[in-house]
XYZ file of C-alpha atoms in Angstrom:
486
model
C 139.754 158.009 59.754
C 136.886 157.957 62.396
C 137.109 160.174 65.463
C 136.627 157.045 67.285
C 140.095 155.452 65.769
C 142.676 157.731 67.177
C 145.346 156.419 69.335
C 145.528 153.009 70.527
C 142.687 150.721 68.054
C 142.693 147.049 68.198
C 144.839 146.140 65.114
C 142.943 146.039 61.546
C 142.643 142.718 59.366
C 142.706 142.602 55.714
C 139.485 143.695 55.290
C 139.598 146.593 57.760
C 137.604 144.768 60.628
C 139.166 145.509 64.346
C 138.689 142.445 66.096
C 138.368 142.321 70.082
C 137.904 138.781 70.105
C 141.075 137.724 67.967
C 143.155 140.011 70.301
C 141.998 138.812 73.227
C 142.135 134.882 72.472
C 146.166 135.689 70.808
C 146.898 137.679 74.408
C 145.649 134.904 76.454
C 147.526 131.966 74.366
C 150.980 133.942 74.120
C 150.509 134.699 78.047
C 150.000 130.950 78.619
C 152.456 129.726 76.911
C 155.241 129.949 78.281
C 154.083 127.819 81.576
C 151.172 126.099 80.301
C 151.608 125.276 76.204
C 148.128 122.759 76.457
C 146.275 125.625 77.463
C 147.943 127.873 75.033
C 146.627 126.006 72.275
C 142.892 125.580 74.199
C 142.565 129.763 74.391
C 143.363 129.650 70.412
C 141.350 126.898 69.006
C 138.508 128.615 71.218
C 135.724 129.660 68.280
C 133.350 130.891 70.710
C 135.685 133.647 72.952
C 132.623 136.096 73.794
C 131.116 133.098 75.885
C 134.141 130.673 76.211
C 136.522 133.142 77.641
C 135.930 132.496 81.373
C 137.484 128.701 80.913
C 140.899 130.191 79.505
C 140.594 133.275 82.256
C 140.779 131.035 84.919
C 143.587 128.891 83.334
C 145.949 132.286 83.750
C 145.394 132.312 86.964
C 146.399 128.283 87.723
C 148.909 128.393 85.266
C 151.024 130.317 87.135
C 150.057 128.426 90.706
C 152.723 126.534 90.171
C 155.271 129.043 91.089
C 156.212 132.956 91.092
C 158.766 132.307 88.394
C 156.006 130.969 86.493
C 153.541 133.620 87.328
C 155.543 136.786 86.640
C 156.713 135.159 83.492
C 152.777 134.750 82.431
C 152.318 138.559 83.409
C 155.557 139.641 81.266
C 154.058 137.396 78.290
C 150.747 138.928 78.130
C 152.127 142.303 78.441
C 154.559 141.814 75.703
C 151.665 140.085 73.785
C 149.766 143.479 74.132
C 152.351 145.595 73.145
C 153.024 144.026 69.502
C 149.317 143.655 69.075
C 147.852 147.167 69.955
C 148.646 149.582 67.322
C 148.771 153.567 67.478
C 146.172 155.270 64.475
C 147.620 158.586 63.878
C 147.564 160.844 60.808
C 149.998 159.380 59.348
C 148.909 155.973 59.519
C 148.676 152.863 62.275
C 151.758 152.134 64.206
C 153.414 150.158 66.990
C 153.032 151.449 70.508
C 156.602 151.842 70.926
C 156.729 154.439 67.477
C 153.707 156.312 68.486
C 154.168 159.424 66.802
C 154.709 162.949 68.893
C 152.512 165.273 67.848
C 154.270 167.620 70.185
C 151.041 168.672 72.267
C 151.916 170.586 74.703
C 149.777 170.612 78.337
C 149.684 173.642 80.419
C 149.192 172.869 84.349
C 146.806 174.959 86.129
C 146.386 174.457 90.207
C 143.156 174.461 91.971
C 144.271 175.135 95.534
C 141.236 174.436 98.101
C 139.860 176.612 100.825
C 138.322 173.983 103.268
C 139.824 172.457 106.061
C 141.654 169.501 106.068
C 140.343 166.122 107.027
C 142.907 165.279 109.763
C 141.183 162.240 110.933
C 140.077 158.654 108.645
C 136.040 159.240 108.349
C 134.045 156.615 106.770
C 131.039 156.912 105.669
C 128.953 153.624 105.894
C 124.825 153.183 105.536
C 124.364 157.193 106.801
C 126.718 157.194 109.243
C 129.995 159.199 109.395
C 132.073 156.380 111.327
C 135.517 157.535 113.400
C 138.178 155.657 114.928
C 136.652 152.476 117.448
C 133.358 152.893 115.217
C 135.783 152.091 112.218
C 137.371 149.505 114.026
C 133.793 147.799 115.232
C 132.916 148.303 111.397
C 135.848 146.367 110.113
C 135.687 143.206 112.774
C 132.015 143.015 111.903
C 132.958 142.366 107.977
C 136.012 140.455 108.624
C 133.616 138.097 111.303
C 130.971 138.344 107.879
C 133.475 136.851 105.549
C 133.471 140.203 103.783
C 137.396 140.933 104.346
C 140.866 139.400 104.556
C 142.177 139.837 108.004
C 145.014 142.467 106.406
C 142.254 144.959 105.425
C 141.765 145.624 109.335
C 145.224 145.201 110.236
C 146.118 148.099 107.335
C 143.266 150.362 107.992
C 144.271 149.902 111.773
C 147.358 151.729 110.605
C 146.231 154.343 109.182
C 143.857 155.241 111.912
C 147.424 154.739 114.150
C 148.751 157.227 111.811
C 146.130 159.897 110.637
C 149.127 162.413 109.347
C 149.633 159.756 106.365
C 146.300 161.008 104.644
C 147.897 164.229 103.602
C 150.623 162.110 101.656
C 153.475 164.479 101.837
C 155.784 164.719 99.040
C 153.706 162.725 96.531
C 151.750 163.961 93.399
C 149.142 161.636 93.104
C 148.012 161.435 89.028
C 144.565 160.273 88.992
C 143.660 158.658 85.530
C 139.855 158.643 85.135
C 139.260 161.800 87.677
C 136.023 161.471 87.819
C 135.534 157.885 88.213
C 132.846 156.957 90.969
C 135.833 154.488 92.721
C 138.486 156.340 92.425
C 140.459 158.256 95.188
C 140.236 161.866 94.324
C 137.783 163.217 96.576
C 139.226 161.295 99.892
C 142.677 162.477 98.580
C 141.779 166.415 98.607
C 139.810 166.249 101.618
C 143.125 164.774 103.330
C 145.288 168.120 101.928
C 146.828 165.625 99.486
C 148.199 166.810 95.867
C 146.368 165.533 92.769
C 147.116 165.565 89.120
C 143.803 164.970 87.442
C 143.124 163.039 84.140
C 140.184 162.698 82.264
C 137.741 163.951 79.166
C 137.504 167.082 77.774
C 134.169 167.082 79.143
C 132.556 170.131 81.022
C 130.613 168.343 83.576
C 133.109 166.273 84.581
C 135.330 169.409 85.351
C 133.234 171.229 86.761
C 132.285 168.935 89.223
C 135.992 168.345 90.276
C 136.914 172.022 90.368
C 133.990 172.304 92.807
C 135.223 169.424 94.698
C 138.960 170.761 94.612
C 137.774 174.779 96.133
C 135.983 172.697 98.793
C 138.841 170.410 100.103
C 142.147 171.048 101.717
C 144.317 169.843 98.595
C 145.515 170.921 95.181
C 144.266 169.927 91.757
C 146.531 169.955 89.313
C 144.572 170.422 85.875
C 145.821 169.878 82.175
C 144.636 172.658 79.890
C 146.067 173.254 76.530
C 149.063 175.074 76.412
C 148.065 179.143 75.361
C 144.601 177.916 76.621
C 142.068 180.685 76.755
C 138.378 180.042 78.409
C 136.857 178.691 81.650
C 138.962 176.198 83.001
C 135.738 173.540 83.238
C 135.618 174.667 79.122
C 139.468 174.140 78.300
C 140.210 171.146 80.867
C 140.719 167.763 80.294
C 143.147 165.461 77.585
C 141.903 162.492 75.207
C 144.268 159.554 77.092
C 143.700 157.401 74.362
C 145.619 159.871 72.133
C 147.612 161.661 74.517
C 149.848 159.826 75.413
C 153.277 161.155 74.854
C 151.662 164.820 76.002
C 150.544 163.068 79.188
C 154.390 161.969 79.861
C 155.832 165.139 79.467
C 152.748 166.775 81.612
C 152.793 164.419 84.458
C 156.714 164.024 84.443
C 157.251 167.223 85.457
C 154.914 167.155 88.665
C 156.924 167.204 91.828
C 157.361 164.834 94.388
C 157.363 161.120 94.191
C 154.719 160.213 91.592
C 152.162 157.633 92.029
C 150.338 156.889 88.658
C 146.642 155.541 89.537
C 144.796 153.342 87.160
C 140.851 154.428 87.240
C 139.604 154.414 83.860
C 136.627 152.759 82.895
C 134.824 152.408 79.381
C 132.501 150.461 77.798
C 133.593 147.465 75.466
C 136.174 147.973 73.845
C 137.154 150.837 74.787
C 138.037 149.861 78.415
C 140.660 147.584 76.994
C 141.895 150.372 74.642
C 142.118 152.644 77.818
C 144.102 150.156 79.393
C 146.605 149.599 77.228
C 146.763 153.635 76.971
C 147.669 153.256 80.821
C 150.201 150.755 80.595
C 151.990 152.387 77.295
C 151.843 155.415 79.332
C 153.268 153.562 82.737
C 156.014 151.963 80.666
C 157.463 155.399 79.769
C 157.539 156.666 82.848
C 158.847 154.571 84.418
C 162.138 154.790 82.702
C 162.422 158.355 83.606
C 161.246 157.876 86.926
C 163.031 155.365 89.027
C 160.599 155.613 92.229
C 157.784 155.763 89.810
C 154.727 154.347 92.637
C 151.768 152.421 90.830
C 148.193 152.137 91.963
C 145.379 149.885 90.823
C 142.115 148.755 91.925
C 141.130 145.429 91.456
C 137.760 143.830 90.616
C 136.333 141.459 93.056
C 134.769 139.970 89.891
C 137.697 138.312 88.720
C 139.722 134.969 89.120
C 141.811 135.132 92.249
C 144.338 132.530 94.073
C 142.870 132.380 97.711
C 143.983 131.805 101.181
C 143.121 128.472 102.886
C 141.585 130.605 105.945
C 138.965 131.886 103.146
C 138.294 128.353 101.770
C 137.902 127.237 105.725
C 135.458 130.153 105.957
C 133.464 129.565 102.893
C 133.367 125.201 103.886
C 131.994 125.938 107.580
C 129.410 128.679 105.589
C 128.113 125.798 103.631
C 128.039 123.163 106.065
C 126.312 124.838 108.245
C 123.640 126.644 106.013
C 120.171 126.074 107.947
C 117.445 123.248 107.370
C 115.309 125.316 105.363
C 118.379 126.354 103.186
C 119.346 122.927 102.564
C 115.845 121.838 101.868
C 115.296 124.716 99.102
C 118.498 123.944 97.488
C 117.987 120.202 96.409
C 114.931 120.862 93.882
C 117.186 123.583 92.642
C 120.103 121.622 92.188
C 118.377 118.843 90.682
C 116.134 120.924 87.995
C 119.345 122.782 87.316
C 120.972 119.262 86.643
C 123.817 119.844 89.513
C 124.317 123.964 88.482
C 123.237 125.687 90.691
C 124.291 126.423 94.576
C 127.467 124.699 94.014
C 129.984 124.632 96.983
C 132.261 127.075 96.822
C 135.486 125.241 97.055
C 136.958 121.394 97.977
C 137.028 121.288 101.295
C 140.597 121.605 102.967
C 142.017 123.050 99.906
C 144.775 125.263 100.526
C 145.138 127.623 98.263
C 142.000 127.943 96.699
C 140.887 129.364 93.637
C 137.600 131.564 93.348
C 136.364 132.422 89.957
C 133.293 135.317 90.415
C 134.232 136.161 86.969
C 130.601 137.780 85.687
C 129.831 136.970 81.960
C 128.143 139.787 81.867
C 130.605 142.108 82.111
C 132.699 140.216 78.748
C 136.193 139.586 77.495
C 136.929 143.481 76.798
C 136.440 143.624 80.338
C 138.235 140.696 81.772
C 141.270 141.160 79.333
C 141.762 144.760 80.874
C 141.276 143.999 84.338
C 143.585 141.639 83.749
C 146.410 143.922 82.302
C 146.517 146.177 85.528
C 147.239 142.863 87.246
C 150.178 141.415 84.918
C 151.266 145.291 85.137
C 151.057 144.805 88.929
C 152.823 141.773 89.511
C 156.097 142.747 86.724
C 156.658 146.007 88.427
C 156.625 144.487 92.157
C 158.894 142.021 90.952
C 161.206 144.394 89.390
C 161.347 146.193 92.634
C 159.009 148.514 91.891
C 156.291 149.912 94.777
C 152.794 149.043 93.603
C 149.498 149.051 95.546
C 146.425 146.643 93.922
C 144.072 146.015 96.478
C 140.736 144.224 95.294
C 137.738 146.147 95.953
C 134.351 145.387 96.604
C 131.797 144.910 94.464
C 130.129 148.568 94.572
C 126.488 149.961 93.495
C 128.238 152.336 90.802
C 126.608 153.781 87.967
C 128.047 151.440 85.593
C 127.259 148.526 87.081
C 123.315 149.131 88.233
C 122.670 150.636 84.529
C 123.126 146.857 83.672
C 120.020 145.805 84.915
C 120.996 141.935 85.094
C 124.488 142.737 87.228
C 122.238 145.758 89.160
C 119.407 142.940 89.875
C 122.315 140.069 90.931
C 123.488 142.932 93.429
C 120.425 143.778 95.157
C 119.944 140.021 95.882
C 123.552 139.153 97.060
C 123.342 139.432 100.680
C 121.523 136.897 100.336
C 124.392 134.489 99.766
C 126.504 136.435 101.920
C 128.100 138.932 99.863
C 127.849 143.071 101.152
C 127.545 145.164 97.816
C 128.872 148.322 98.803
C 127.727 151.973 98.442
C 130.094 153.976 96.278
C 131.183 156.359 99.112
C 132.467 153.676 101.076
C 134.338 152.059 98.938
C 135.819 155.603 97.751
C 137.072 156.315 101.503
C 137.974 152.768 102.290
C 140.280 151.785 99.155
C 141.730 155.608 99.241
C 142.593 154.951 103.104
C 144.212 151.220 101.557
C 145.766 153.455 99.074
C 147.531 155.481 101.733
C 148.671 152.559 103.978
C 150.410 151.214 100.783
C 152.436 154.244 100.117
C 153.680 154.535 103.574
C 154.896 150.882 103.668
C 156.221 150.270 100.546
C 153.527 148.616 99.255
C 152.383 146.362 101.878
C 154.705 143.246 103.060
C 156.878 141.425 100.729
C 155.482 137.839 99.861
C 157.107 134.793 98.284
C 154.375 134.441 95.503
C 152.273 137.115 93.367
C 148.674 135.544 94.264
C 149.478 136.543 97.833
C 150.525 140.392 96.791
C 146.963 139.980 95.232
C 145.225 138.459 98.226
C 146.946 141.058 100.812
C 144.370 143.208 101.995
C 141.330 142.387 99.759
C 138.074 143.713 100.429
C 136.226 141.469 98.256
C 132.761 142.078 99.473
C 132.430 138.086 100.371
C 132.215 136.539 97.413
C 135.799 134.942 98.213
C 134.545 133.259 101.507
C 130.969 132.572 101.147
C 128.897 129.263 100.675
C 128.321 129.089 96.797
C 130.196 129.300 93.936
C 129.209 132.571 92.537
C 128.070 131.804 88.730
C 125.869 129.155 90.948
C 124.382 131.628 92.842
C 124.344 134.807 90.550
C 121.330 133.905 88.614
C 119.141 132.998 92.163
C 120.563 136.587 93.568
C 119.315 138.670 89.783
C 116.137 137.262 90.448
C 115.289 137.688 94.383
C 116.982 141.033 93.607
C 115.172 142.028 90.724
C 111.679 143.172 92.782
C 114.161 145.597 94.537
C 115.762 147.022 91.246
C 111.754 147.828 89.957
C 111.478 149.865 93.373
């Protein structure tokens, strides 16, 4: 068995092929049927999924429009969908996630206390300036005037500033899956004296950059090493989630304090959806032995997402009142492009709206496990469970500018009046989101799932600006692309 196969594969055919595509299309179709059995049978007599996928994508996402019964019944379909598909490869052979074999693994925990002083105050770094209090307040009215925010970002990071003794979240471990991830919350999180359980590769780099990062902030990393380990902790560090799973529970279920369980990870391909469905097997089992069991997620802006009318108001007065010249240079466009390109954004007066910035480039392996944190998301909140998923903005991280079509589209966005964000920023703004949640259970209770989704999203502006985005993308790549040469 290849190295590559252990722990959660995509389920073999006859002839031994592992098929992302079939998955994906039989996930989608068992998700929609339930509410929607037309599209059901659409996602499975699609024969072109690596390019037809964004039609049935977007159909989740209506489907369950018509109500949260429907919607959370969706999300429990495509989870359970998942979980019969996905199979375990261990020595003994493939298996269901639910009989994943123990292979008794045992994790050692060794704590990284730091020596710096704590960050008692919300910094934010933004375009090379450390920004504090009315600067962060100025900052957020700015984006929120710019389309770049809903409202509830400012009114939550308002909080937080009201509160700066949240950072240090007090009697939570915080388990960061995908340490090292450029989004993810770990460095805010020890600057702010908070406690972190670190996940990731058995990598040295990676561990020796977070060890460096723990001795310099005010927290405490909590590092798995195998049990009887014996070498420099950067050497020894670090667990395979994709076949660790049942160590991981043990490991993680015996931090103290409430535990949140972040989802981070990111992969290429396949793998990201293999990684994803490690997280949720992994979520599902412990949450039965942990009844106040706190999720966190991060959302991609480039997604399908139920919007408010205020951001389909926003986006209609952006395109009606685009400038002569605007107008002018869009007609030739629109006409070569045989209607294509620069569409509006939404129907005017719609209310709510539905933006799909779903990016082909990033594929169906993507989409499919972006999509799992949400279904994940939405079942737990409606089981009464405290979950924060807050969409992010679309960020200048190393996996996205090494794709030098998405890295191009980026540099040419602000163009259509989208902010792509630097990685620090985001890092300190979704970690302070992050932190609101957990003080507030989550963030206000709502009637309906797409506005648990919508609550506090910092989508960059590509929920309230003029163009469709898939109208505009192409136009940003290539006024961006001079920029990605220099």
């Amino acid at each position: 068995m290849a190295e590559d196969e252990q722990g959660v594969v995509f389920p073999a055919d006859a002839q031994g092929r592992r098929s992302t595509s079939d998955v994906g299309r039989a996930v989608v179709a068992d998700a929609l049927r339930p509410v929607d059995p037309t599209g059901a049978a659409a996602a499975e007599r699609e024969t072109a999924w690596r390019s037809g996928y964004l039609t049935h994508y977007r159909r989740l996402v209506e489907a369950g429009l018509s109500g949260p019964e429907q919607a959370t019944s969706l999300a429990r379909a495509g989870l359970d969908s998942v979980r019969d598909r996905m199979r375990v490869a261990a020595p003994g052979g493939e298996v269901s996630l639910a009989d994943w074999p123990d292979d008794g693994e045992q994790l050692d925990a060794v704590e990284v206390e730091g020596t710096g002083d704590r960050v008692e105050e919300l910094v934010l770094p933004y375009r090379g300036q450390r920004l504090r209090g009315p600067e962060i307040r100025r900052r957020l009215e700015d984006w929120l005037a710019d389309g770049v925010v809903e409202p509830s970002v400012v009114e939550s990071v308002d909080l937080v500033l009201e509160h700066p003794e949240w950072l240090r979240l007090e009697g939570h471990t915080v388990a960061v899956l995908g340490a090292g991830a450029e989004m993810g919350p770990l460095p805010s999180l020890l600057r702010w004296g908070a406690r972190v359980a670190a996940v990731d590769l058995d990598r040295p780099e990676v561990w020796k950059r977070l060890v460096a990062l723990a001795q310099d902030g005010a927290g405490t990393l909590v590092v798995p090493v195998p049990q009887g380990h014996d070498g420099a902790l950067d050497e020894v560090a670090g667990v395979d989630l994709l076949a660790g799973v049942p160590a991981l529970e043990r490991w993680l279920g015996e931090q103290p304090g409430r535990l949140v369980l972040g989802n981070y990870v990111y992969a290429d391909g396949g793998a990201f959806a293999r990684l994803s469905v490690a997280v949720d097997e992994l979520t599902t089992r412990l949450a039965r032995s942990h009844d106040d069991l706190a999720l966190a997620f991060l959302a991609t802006p480039t997604d399908v997402f139920v919007v408010p009318g205020e951001a389909v108001d926003h986006a209609t007065a952006a395109y009606d009142g685009r400038s002569g010249r605007a107008k002018t240079l869009a007609r030739p466009l629109r006409t070569l492009s045989g209607g294509r390109l620069l569409q509006r954004q939404y129907v005017p007066g719609t209310s709510p709206g539905v933006n799909d910035s779903l990016v082909p480039q990033q594929g169906p392996n993507y989409a499919l496990a972006k999509r799992l944190q949400r279904w994940r998301a939405t079942v737990a909140r409606r089981d009464g469970g405290l979950v924060s998923m807050n969409v992010a903005p679309p960020t200048r991280t190393r996996s996205v500018v090494k794709n030098r079509a998405l890295a191009a589209a980026y540099a040419g966005a602000h163009r259509f009046g989208v902010e792509v964000f630097e990685p620090a920023t985001s890092n300190v703004l979704m970690a302070a989101l992050l932190v609101h949640d957990l003080h507030t259970g989550g963030g206000p209770a709502h009637e309906h799932p797409w506005q648990d989704e919508a609550y506090a999203a910092a989508h960059g502006g590509l929920w309230r600006s003029a163009y469709a985005q898939r109208s505009a993308l192409g136009l940003a790549a290539v006024l961006g692309y001079g920029a990605t040469r220099a």
